[in-house]
Coordinates of N, CA and C in Angstrom, one line a residue:
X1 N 0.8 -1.2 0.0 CA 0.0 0.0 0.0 C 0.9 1.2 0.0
X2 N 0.6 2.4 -0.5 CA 1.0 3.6 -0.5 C -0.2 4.1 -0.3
X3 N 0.5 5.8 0.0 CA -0.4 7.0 0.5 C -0.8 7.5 -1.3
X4 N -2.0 8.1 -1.3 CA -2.3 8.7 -2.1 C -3.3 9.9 -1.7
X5 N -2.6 11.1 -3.0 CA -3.0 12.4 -2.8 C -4.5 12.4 -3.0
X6 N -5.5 13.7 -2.6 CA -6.8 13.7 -3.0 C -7.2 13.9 -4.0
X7 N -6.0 14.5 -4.7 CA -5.9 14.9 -6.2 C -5.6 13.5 -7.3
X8 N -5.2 12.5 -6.8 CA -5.0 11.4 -7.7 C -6.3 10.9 -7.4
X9 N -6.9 11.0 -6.1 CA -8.4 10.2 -5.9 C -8.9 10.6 -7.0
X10 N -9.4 12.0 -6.7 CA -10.5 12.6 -7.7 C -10.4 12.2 -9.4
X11 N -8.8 12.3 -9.7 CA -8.6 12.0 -11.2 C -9.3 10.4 -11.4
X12 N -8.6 9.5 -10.5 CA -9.5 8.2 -11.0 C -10.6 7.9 -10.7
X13 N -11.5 8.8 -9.9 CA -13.2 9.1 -10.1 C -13.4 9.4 -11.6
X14 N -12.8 10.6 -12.1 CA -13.7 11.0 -13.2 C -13.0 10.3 -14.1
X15 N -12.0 9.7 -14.5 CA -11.5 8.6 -15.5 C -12.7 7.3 -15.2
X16 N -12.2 6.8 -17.0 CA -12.9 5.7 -16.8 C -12.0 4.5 -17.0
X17 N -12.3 3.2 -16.1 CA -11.6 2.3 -16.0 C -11.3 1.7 -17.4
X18 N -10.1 0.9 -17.2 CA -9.4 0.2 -18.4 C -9.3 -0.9 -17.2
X19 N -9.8 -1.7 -18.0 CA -9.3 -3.2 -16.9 C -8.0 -3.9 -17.5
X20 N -7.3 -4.3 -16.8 CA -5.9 -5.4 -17.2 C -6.5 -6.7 -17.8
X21 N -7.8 -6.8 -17.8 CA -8.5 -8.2 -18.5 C -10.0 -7.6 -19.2
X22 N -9.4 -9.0 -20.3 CA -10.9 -8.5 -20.9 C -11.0 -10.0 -21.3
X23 N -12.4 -10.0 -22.4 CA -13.3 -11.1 -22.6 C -12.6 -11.2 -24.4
X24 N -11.8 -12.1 -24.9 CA -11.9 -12.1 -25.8 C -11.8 -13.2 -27.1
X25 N -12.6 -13.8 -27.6 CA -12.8 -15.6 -27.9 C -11.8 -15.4 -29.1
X26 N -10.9 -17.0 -28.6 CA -10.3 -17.0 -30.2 C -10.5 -18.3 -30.8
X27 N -10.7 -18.3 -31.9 CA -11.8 -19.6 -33.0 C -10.1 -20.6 -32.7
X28 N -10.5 -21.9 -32.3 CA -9.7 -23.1 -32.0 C -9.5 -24.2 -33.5
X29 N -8.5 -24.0 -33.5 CA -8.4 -24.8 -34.8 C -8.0 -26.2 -34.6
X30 N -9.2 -27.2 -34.7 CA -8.9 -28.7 -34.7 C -8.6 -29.4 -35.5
X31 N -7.9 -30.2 -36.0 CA -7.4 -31.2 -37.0 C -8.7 -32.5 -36.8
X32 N -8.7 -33.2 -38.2 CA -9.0 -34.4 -38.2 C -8.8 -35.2 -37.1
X33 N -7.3 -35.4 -36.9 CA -6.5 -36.2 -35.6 C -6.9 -36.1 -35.0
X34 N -7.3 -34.9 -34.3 CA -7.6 -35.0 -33.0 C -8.1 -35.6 -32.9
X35 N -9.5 -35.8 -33.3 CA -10.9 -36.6 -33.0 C -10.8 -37.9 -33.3
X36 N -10.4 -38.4 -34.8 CA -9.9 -39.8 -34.8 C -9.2 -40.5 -34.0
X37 N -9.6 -41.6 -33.5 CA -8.8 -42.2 -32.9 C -9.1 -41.9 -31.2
X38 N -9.1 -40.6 -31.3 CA -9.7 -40.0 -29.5 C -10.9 -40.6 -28.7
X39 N -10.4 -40.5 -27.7 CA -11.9 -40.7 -26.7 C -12.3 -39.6 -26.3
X40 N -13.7 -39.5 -26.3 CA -14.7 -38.4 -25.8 C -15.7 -39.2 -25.3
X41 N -16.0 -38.4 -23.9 CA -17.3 -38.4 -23.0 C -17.7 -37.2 -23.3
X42 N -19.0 -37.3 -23.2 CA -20.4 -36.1 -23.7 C -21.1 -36.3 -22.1
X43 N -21.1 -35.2 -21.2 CA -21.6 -35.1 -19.8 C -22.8 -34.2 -20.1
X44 N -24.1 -34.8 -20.3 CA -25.4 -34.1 -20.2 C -26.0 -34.3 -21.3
X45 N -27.1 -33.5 -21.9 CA -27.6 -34.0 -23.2 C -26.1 -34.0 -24.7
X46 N -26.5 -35.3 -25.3 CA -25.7 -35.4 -26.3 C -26.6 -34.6 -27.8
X47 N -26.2 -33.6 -28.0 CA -26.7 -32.7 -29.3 C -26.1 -33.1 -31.0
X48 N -25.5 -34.2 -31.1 CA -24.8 -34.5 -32.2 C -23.6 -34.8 -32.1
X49 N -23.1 -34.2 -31.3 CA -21.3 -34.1 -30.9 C -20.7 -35.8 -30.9
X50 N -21.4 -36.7 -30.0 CA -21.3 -38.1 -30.1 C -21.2 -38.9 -31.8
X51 N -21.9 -37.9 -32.7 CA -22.6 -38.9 -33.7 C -21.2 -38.5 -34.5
X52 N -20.9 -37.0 -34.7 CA -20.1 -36.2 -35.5 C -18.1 -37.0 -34.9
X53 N -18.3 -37.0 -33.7 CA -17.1 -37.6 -33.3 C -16.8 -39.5 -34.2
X54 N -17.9 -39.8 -33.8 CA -17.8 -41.2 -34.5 C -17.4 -41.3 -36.0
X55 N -18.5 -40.5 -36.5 CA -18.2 -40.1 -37.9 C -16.5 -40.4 -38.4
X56 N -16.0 -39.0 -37.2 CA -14.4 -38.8 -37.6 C -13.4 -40.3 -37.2
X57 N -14.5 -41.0 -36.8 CA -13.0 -42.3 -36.2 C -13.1 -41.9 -35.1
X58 N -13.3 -41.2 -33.7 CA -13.2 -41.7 -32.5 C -14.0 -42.4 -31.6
X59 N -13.9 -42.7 -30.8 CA -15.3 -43.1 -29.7 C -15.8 -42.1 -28.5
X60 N -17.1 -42.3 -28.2 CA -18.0 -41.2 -27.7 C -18.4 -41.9 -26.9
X61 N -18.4 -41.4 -25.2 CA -19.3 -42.1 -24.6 C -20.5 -41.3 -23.5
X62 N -21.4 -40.9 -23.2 CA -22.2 -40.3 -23.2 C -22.5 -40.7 -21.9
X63 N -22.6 -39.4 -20.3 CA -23.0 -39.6 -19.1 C -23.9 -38.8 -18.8
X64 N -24.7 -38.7 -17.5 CA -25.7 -38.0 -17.0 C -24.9 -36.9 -16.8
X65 N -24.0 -37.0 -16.2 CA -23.4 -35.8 -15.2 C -21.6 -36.6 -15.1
X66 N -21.3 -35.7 -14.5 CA -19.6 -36.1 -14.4 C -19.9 -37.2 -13.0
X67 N -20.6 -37.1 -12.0 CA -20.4 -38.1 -11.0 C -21.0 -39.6 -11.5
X68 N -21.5 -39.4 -12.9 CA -21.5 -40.8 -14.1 C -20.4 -41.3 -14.4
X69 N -19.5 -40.1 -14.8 CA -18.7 -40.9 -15.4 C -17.0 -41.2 -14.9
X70 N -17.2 -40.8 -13.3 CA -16.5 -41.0 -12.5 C -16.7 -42.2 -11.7
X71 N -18.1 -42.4 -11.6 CA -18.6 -43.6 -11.3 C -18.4 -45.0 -12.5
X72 N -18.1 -44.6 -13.5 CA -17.7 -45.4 -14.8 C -16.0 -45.8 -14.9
X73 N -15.0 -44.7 -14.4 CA -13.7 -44.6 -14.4 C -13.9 -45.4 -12.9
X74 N -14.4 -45.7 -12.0 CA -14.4 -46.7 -10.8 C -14.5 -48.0 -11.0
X75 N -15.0 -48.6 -12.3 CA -15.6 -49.4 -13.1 C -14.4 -50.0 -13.7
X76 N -13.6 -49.1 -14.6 CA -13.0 -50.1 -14.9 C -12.8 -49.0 -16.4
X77 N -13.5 -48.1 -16.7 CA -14.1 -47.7 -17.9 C -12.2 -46.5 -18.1
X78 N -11.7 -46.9 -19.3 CA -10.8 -46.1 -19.4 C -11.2 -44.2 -19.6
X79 N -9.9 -43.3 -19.4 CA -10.1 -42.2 -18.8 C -10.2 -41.4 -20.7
X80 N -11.4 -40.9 -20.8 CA -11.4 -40.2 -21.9 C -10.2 -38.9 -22.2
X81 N -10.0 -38.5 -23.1 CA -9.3 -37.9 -23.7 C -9.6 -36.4 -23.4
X82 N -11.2 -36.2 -24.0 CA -11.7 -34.8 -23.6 C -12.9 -35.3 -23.2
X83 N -13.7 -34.1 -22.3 CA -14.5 -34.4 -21.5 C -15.7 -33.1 -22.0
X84 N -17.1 -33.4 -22.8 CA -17.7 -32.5 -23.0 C -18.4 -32.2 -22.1
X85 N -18.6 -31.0 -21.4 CA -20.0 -30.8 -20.4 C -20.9 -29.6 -21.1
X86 N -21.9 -29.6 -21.0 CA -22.7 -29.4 -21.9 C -23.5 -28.3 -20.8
X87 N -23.5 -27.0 -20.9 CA -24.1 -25.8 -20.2 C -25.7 -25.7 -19.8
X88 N -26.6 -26.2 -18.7 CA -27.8 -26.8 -18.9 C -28.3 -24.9 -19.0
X89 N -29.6 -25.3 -19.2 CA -30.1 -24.0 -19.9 C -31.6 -24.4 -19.5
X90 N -32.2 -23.5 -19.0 CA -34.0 -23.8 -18.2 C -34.7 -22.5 -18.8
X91 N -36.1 -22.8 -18.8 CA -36.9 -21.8 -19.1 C -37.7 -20.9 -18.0
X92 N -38.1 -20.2 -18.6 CA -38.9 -19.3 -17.3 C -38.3 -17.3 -17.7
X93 N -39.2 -17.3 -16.9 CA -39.3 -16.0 -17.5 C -38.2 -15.1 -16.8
X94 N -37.6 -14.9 -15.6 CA -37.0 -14.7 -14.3 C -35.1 -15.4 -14.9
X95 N -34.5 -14.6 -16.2 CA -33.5 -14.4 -16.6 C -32.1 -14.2 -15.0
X96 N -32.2 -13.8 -14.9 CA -31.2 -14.0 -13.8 C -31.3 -14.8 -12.9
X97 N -32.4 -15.7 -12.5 CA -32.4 -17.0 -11.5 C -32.3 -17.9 -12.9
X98 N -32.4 -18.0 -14.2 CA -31.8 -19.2 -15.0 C -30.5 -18.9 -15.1
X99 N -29.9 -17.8 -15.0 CA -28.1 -17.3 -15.2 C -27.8 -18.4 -14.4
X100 N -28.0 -17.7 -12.8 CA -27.4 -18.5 -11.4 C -28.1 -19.6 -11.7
X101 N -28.9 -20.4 -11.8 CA -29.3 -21.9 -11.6 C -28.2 -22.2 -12.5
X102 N -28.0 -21.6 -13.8 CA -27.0 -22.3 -14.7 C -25.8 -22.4 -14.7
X103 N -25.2 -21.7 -14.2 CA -23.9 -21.1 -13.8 C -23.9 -22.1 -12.3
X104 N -24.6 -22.3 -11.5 CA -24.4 -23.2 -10.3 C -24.3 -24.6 -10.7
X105 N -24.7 -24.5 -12.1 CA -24.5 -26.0 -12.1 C -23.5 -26.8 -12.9
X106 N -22.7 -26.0 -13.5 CA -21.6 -26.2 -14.1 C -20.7 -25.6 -13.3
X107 N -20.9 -25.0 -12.4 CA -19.3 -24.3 -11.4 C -19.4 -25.8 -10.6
X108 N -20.6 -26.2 -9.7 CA -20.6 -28.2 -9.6 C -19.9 -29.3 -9.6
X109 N -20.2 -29.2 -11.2 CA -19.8 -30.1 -12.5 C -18.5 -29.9 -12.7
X110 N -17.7 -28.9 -12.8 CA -16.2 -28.4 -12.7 C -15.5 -28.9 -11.5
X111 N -16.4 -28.5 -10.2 CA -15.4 -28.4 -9.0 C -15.0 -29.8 -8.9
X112 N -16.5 -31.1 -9.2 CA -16.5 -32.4 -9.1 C -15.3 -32.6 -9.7
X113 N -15.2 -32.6 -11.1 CA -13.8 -32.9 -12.6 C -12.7 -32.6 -11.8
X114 N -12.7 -31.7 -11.2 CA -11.3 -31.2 -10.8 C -10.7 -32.0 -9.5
X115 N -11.7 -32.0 -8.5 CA -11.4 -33.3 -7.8 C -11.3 -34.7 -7.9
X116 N -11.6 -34.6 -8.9 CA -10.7 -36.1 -9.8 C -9.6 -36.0 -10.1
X117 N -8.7 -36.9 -9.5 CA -7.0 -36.7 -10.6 C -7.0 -37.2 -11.7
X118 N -7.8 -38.5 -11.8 CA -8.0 -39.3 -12.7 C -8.3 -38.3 -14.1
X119 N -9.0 -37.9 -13.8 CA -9.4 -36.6 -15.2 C -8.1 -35.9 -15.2
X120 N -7.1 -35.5 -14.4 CA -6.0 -34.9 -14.6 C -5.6 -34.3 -16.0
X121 N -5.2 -35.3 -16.9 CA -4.7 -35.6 -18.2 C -5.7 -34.8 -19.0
X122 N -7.1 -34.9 -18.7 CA -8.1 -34.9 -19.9 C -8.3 -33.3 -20.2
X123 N -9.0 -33.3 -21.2 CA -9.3 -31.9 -21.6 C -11.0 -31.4 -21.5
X124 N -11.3 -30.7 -20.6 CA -12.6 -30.3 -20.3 C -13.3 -28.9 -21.5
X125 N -14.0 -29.0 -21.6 CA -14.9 -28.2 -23.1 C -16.4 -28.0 -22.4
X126 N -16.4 -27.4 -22.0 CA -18.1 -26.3 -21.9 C -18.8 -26.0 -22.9
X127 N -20.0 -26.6 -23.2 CA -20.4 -26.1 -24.4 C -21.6 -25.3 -23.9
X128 N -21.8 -24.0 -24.5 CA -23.0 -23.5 -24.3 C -24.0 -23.4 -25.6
X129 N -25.1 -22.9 -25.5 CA -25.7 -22.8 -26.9 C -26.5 -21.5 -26.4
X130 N -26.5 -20.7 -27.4 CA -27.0 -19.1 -27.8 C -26.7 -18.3 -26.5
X131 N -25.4 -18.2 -25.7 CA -25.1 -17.4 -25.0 C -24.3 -16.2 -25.3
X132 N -23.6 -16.3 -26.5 CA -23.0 -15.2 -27.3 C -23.3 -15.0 -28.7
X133 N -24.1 -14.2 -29.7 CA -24.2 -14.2 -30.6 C -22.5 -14.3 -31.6
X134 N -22.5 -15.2 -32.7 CA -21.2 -15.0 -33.1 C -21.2 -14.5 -34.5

């Protein structure tokens, strides 16, 4: 901490913030390879992603939730490669209790994955649908 004048307060009242972070998506470029040959789990509803993986050569396997498919890696079931979890999404009119219900349920779904070592290796993917126009 340092002292600061009243005169530096006031200037960064009427300035406007510049944040050291910002929000900025960059388009991921996948190869054929990847997918061939790869293992993928689909955690939640499967929207095509399963069918389109197979297509390419790899295998898909499809859970309720991550405490499925942790309960499957207890099993015996080898540890997938990438891990899709799929952003659940509810109706109703009351837009900000569907944010937080949605957002509670994948922060969850994460904390579970991450308390796995077993997932360690794997690669986690969030999919959402119509949350950013592109």
């Amino acid at each position: 901490l340092r002292p600061i004048s009243a005169e530096q307060l006031q200037a960064a009242r009427a300035s406007r913030y510049d944040s050291l972070f910002q929000l900025d998506w960059q388009p991921v470029a996948v190869s054929a390879s990847v997918v061939a040959g790869g293992s993928w789990a689909v955690v939640g509803p499967d929207v095509g992603l399963g069918e389109a993986v197979v297509r390419a050569g790899g295998s898909c396997v499809r859970y309720a939730d991550v405490s499925a498919l942790i309960g499957a890696l207890d099993e015996g079931e080898a540890v997938p490669e990438t891990v899709v979890l799929f952003c659940p999404t509810s109706g109703g009119e009351d837009v900000a209790a569907r944010v937080g219900e949605s957002l509670s349920a994948v922060l969850g779904s994460v904390q579970v994955w991450l308390g796995e070592e077993r997932l360690a290796a794997s690669r986690l993917v969030v999919v959402t649908c119509g949350a950013v126009a592109a």
